[in-house]
XYZ file of N, CA and C in Angstrom:
621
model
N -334.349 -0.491 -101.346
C -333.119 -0.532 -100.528
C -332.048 0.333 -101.183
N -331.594 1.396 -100.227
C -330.672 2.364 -100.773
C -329.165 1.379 -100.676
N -327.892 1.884 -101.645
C -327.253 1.808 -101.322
C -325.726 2.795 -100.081
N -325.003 1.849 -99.800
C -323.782 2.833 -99.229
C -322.893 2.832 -99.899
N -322.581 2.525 -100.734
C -321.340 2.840 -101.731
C -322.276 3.518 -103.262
N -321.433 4.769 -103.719
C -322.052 5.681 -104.577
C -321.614 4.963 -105.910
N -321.703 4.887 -107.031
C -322.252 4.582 -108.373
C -320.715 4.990 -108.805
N -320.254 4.488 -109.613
C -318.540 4.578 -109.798
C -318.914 6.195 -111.289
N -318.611 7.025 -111.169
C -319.269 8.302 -112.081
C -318.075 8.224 -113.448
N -318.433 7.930 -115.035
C -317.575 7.879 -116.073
C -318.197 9.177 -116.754
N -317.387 9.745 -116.580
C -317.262 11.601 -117.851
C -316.980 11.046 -119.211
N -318.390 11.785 -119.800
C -317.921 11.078 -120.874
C -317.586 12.048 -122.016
N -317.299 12.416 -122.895
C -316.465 13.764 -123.538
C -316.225 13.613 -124.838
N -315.721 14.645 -125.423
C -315.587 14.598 -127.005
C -315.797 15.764 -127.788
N -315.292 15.820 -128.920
C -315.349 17.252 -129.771
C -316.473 17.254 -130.223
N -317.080 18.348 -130.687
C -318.314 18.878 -131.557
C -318.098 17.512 -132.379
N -319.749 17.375 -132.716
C -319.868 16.027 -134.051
C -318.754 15.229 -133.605
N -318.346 14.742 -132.781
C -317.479 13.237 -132.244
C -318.534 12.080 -132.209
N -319.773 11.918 -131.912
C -320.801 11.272 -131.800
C -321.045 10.680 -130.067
N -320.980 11.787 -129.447
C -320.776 11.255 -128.290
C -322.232 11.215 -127.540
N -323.112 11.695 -128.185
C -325.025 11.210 -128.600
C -324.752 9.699 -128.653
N -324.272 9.450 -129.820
C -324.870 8.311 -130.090
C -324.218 7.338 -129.001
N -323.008 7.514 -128.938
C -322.520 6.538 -127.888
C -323.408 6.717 -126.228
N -323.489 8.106 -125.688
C -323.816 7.640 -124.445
C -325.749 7.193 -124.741
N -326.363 6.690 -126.101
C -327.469 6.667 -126.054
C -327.569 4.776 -125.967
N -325.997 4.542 -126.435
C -326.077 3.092 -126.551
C -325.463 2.583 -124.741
N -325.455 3.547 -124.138
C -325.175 3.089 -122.576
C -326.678 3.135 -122.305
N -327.065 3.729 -122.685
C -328.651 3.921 -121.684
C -329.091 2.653 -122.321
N -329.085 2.194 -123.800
C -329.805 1.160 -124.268
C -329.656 -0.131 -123.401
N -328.227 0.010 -122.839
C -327.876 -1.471 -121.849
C -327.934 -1.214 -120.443
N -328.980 0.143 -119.973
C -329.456 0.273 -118.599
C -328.555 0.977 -117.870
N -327.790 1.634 -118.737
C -327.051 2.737 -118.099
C -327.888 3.943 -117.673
N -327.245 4.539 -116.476
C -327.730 6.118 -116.345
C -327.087 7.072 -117.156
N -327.926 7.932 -117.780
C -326.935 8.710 -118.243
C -327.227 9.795 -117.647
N -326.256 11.133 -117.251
C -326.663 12.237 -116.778
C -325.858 13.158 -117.722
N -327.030 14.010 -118.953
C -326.331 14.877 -119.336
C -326.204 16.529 -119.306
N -324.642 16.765 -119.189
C -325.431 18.095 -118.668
C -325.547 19.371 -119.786
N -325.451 19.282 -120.610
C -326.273 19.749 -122.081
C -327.438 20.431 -121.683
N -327.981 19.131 -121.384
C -329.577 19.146 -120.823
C -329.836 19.465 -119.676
N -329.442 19.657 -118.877
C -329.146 20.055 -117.422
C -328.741 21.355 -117.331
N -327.697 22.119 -118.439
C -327.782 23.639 -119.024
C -329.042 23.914 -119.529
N -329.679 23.624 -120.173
C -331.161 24.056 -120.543
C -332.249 23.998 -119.559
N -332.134 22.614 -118.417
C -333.383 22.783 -117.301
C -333.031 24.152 -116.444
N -331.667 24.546 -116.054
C -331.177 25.480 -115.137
C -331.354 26.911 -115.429
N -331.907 27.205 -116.679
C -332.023 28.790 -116.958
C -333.717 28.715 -118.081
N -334.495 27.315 -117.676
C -335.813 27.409 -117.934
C -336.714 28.774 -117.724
N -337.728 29.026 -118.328
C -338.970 29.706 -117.479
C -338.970 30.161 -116.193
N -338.882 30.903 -115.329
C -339.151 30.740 -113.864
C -337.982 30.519 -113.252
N -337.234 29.700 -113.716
C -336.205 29.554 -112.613
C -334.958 30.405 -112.380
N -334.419 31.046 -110.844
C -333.437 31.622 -110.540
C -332.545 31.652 -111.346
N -332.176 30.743 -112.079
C -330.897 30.800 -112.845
C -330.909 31.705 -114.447
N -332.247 31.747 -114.451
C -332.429 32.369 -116.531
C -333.132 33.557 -115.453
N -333.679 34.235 -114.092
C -333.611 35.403 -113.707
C -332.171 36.330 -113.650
N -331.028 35.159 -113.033
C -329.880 35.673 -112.741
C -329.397 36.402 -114.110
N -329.168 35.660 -115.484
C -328.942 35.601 -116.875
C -329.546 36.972 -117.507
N -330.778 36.926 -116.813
C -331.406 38.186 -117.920
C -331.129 39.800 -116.876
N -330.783 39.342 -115.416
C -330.282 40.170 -115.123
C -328.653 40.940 -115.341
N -327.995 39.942 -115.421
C -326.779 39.721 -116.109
C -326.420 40.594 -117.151
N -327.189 40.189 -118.309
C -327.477 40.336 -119.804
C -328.091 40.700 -120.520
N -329.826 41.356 -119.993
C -330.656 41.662 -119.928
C -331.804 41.401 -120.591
N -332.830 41.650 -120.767
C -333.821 41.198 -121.099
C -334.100 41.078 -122.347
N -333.350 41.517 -123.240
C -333.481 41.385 -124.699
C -333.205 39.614 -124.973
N -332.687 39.308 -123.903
C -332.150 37.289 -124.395
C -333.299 36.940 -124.062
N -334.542 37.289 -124.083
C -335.698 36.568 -123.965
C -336.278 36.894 -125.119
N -337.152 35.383 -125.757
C -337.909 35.660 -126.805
C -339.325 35.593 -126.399
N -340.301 35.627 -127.386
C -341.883 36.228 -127.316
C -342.224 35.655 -126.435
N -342.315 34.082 -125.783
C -342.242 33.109 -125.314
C -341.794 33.332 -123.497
N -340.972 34.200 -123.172
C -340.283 34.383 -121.821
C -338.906 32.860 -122.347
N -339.093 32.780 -122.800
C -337.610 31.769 -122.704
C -336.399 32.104 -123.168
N -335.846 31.537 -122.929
C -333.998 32.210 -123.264
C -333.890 31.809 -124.745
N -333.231 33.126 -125.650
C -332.850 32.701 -126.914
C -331.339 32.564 -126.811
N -331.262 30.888 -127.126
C -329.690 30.433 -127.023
C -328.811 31.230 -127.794
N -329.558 31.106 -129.245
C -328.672 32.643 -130.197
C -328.190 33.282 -129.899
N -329.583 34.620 -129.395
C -328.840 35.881 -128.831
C -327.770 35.415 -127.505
N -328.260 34.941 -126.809
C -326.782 34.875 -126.007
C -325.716 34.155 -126.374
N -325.966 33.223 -127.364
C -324.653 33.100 -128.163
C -324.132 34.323 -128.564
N -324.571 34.841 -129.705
C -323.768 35.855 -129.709
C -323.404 37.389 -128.623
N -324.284 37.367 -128.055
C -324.085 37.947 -127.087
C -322.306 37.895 -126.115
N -322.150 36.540 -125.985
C -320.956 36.221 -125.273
C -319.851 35.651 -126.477
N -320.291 35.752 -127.700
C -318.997 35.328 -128.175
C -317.834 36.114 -128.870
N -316.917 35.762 -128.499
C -315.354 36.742 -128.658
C -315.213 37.291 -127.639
N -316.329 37.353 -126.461
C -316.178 37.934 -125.261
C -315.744 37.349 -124.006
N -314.599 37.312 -123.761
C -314.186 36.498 -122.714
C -314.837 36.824 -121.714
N -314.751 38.165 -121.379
C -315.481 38.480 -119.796
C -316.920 38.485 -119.652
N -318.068 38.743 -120.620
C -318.906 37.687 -120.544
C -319.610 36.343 -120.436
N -318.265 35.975 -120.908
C -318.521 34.091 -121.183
C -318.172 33.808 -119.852
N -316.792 34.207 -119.167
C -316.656 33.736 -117.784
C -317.779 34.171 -116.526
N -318.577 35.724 -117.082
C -319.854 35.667 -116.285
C -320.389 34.761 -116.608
N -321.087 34.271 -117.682
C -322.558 33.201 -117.606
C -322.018 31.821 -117.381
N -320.696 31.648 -117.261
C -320.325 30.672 -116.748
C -320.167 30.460 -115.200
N -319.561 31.558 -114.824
C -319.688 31.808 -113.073
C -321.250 31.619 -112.716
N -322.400 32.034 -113.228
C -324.018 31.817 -113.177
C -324.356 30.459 -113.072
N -323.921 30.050 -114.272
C -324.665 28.501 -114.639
C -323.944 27.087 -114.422
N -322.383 27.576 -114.528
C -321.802 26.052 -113.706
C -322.077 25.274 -112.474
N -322.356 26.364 -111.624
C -322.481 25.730 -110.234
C -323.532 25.413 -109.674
N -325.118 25.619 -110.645
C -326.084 24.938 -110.659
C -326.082 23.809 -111.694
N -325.353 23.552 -112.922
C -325.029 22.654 -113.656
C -324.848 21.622 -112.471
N -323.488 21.894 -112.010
C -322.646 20.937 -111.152
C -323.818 19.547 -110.331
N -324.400 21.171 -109.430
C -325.419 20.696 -108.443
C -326.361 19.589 -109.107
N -327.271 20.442 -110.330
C -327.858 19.536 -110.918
C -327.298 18.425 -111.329
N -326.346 18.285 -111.578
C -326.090 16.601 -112.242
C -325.312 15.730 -110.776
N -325.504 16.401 -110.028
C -324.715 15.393 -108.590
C -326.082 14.736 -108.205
N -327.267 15.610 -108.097
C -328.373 15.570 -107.406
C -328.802 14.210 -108.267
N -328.932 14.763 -109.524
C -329.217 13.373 -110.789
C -328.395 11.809 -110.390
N -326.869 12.437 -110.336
C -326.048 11.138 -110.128
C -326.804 10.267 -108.637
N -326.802 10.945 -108.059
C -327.585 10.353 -106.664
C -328.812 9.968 -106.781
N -329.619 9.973 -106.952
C -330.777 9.370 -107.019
C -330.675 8.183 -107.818
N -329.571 8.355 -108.988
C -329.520 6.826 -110.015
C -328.844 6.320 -109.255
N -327.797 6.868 -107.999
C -327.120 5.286 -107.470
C -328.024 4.971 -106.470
N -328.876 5.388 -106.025
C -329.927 5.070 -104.626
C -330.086 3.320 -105.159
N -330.482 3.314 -106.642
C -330.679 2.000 -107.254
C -329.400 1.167 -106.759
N -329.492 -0.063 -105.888
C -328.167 -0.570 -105.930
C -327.861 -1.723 -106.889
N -328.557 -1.748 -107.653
C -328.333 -2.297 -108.953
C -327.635 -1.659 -110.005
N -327.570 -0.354 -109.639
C -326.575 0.886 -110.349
C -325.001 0.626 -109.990
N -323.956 0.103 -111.404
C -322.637 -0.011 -111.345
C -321.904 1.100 -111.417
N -322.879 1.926 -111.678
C -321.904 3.241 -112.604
C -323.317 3.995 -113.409
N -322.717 5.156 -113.319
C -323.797 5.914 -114.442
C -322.516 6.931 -115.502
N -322.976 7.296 -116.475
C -322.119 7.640 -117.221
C -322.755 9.621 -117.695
N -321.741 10.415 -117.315
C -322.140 11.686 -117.185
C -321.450 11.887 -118.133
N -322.189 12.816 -119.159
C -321.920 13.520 -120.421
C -321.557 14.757 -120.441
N -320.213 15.473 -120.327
C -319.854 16.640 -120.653
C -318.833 17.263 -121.518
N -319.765 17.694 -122.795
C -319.197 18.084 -123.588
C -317.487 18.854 -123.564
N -317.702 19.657 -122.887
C -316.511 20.367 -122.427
C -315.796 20.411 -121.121
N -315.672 19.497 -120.940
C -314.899 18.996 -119.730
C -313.187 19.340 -119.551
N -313.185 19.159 -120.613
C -311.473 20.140 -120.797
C -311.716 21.233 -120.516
N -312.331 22.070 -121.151
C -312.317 23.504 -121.177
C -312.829 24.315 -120.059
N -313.306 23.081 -118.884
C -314.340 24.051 -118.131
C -313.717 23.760 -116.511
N -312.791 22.385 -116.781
C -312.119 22.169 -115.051
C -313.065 21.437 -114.757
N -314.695 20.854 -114.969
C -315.600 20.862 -114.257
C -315.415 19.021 -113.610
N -315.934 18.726 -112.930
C -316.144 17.139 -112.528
C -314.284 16.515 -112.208
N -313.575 17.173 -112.256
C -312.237 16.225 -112.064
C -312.102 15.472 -111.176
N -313.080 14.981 -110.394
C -313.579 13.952 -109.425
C -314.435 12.466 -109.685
N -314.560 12.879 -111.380
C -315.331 11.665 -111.762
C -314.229 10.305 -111.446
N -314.490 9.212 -111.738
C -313.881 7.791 -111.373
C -312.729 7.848 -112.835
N -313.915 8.020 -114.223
C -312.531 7.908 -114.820
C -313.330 8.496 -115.894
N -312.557 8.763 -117.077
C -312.774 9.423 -118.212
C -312.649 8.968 -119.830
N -314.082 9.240 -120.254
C -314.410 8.223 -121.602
C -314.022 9.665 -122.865
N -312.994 9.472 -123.444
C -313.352 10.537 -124.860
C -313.589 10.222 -125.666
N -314.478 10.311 -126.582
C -315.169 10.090 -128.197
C -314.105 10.724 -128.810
N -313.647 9.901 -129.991
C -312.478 10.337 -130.965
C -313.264 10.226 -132.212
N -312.815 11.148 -132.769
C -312.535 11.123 -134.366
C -311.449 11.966 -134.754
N -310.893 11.795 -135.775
C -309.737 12.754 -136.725
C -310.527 14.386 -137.325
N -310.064 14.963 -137.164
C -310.477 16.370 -137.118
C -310.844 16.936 -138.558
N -310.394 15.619 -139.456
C -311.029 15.571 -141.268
C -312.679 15.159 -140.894
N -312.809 14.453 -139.922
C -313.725 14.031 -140.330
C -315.031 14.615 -139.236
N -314.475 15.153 -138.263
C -315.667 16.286 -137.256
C -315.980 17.471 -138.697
N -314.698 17.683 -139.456
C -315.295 18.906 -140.175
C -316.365 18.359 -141.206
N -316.115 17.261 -142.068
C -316.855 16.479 -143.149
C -318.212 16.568 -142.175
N -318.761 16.078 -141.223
C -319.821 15.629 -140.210
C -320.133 17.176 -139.639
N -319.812 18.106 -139.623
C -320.211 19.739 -139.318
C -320.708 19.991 -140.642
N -320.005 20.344 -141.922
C -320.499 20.677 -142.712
C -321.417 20.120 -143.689
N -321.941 18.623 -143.572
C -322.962 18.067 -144.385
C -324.273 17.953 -142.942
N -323.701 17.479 -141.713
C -325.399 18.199 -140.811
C -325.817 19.519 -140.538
N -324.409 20.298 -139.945
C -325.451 21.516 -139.253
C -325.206 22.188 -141.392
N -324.836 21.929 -141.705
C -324.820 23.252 -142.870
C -323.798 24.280 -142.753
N -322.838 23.851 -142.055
C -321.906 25.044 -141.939
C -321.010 25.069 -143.392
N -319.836 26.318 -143.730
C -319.162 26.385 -144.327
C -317.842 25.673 -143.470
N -316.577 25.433 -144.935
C -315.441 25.179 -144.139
C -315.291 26.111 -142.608
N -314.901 27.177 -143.420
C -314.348 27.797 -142.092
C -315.198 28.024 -140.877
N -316.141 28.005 -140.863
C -317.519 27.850 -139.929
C -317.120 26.876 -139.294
N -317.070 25.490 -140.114
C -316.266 24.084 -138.927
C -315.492 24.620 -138.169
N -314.331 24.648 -138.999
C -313.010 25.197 -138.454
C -312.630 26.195 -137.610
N -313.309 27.110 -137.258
C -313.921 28.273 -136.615
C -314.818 27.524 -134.752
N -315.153 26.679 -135.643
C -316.082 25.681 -134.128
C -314.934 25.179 -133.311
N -314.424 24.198 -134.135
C -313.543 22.929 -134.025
C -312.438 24.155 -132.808
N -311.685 25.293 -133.118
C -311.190 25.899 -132.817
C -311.224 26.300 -131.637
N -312.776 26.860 -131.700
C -313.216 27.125 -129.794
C -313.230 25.969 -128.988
N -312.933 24.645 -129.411
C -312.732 23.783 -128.039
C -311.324 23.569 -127.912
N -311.403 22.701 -126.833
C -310.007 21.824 -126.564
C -309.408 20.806 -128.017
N -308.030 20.866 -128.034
C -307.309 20.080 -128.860
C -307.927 18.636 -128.926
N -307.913 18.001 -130.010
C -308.017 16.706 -129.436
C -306.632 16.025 -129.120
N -305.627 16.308 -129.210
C -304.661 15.998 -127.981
C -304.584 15.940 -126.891
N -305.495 16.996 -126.236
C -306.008 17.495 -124.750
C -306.793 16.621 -124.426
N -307.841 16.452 -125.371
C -308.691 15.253 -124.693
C -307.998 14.283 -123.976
N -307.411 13.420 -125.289
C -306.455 12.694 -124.953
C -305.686 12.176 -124.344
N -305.169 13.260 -123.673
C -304.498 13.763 -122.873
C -305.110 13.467 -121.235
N -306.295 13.237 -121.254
C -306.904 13.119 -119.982
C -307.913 11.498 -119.802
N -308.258 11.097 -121.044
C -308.481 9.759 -121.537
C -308.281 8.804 -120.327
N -309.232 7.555 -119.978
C -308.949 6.803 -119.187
C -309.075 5.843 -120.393
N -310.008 6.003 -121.221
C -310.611 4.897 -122.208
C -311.295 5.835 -123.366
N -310.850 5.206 -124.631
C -310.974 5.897 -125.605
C -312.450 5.021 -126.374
N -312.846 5.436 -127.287
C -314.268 5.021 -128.080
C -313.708 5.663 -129.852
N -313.294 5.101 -130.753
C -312.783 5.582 -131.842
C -314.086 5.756 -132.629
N -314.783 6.389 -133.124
C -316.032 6.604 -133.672
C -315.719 6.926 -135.308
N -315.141 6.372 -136.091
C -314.536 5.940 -136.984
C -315.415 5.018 -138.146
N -315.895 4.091 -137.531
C -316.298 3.052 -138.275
C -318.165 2.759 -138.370
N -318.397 1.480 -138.479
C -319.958 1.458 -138.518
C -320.241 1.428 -137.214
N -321.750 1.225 -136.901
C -322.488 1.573 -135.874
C -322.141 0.162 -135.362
N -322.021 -0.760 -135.647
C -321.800 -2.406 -135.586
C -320.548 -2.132 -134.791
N -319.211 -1.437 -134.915
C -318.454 -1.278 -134.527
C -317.979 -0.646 -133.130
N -318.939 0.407 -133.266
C -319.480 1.348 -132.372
C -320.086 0.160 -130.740
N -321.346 -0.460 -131.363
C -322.105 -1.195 -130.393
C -320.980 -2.221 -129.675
N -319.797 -2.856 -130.453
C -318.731 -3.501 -130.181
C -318.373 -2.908 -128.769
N -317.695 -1.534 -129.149
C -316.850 -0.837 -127.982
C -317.713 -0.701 -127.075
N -319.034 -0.093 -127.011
C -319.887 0.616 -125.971
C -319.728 -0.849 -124.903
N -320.308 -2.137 -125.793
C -320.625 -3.650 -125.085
C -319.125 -3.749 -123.767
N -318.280 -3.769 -124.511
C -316.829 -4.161 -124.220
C -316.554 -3.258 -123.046
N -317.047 -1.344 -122.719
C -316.884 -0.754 -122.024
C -317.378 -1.111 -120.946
N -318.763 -1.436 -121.109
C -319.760 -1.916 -120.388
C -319.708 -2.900 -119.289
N -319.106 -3.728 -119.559
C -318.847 -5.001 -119.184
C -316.963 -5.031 -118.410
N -316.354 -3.661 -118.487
C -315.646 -3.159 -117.670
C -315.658 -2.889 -116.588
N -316.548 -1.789 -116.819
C -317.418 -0.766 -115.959
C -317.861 -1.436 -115.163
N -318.924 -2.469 -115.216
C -319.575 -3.473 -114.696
C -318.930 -4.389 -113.380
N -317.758 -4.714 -114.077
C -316.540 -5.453 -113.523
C -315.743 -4.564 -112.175
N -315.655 -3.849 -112.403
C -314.809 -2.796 -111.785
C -315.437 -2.392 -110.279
N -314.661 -2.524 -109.324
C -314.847 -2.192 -107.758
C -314.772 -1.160 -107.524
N -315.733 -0.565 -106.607
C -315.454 1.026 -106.075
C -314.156 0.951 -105.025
């Protein structure tokens, strides 16, 4: 049995290393949907599909490795410092992003046991994208401590963090758009606290 009222949609957001993995992994643990579109950038310019044809036409065929698949690298660097590239492969791949994660959101509310599903986008400040979601979750941390958490996982140098941290939105900005905050600060015990507490909001809450 389908439903008629659609799935209440929570964006969920946050800076590089904010832990916003781990949090939307502890929504799925309590039967949340999650739709992320991370991953939804990687199905959209796969093998074969229109969207990594559009890309290599774009950009050309050197962003393919031995494999036929897209090397994220080279087109990292490919588009970076480059504004008018970046706003091409963004004009390419947002608006099958979009598609893809509406198409996703819909099928999880078909379930009418579905309160809400919780959509993951990293850069949601920076990109305009979803400003139609219901409401908006940001993963916080203090910007001492995204750099401490950059430079002991990925291996970066200071300024390498700082250099990252830079290309996104402020975390003021986030902030700034916040319906409900998640302070990612403390232990995982702490963590499971907030996710429970969100949950049981969310849950609560009328379309």
């Amino acid at each position: 049995m389908s439903r008629n009222v659609p799935p209440r949609v929570i964006a969920l957001t946050g800076g590089i290393a904010s832990g916003k993995t781990a949090v939307s992994d502890r929504f799925a643990a309590l039967g949340v949907p999650v739709v992320d579109t991370d991953l939804l950038a990687r199905d959209v310019v796969a093998p074969g599909t229109p969207g990594l044809d559009d890309v290599v036409e774009a950009f050309g065929a050197e962003l393919l490795d031995e494999t036929g698949a897209l090397d994220r690298r080279a087109l990292r660097e490919r588009i970076f410092g480059d504004a008018d590239a970046r706003r091409r492969l963004e004009s390419l791949l947002h608006p099958r992003i979009v598609q893809a994660a509406r198409r996703a959101i819909e099928r999880a509310g078909s379930d009418p046991r579905v309160r809400y599903v919780v959509l993951v986008v990293p850069l949601l400040v920076e990109t305009g994208l979803f400003e139609d979601a219901d409401r908006v979750l940001v993963v916080d941390v203090p910007e001492a401590l995204q750099l401490e958490r950059l430079t002991v996982r990925d291996g970066l140098s200071t300024d390498q963090a700082r250099a990252a941290l830079s290309a996104q939105a402020s975390r003021e900005k986030r902030l700034a758009i916040a319906d409900d905050v998640i302070e990612n600060t403390g232990s995982l015990e702490a963590l499971d606290e907030q996710v429970d507490r969100l949950d049981r909001t969310y849950r609560a809450l009328e379309k």
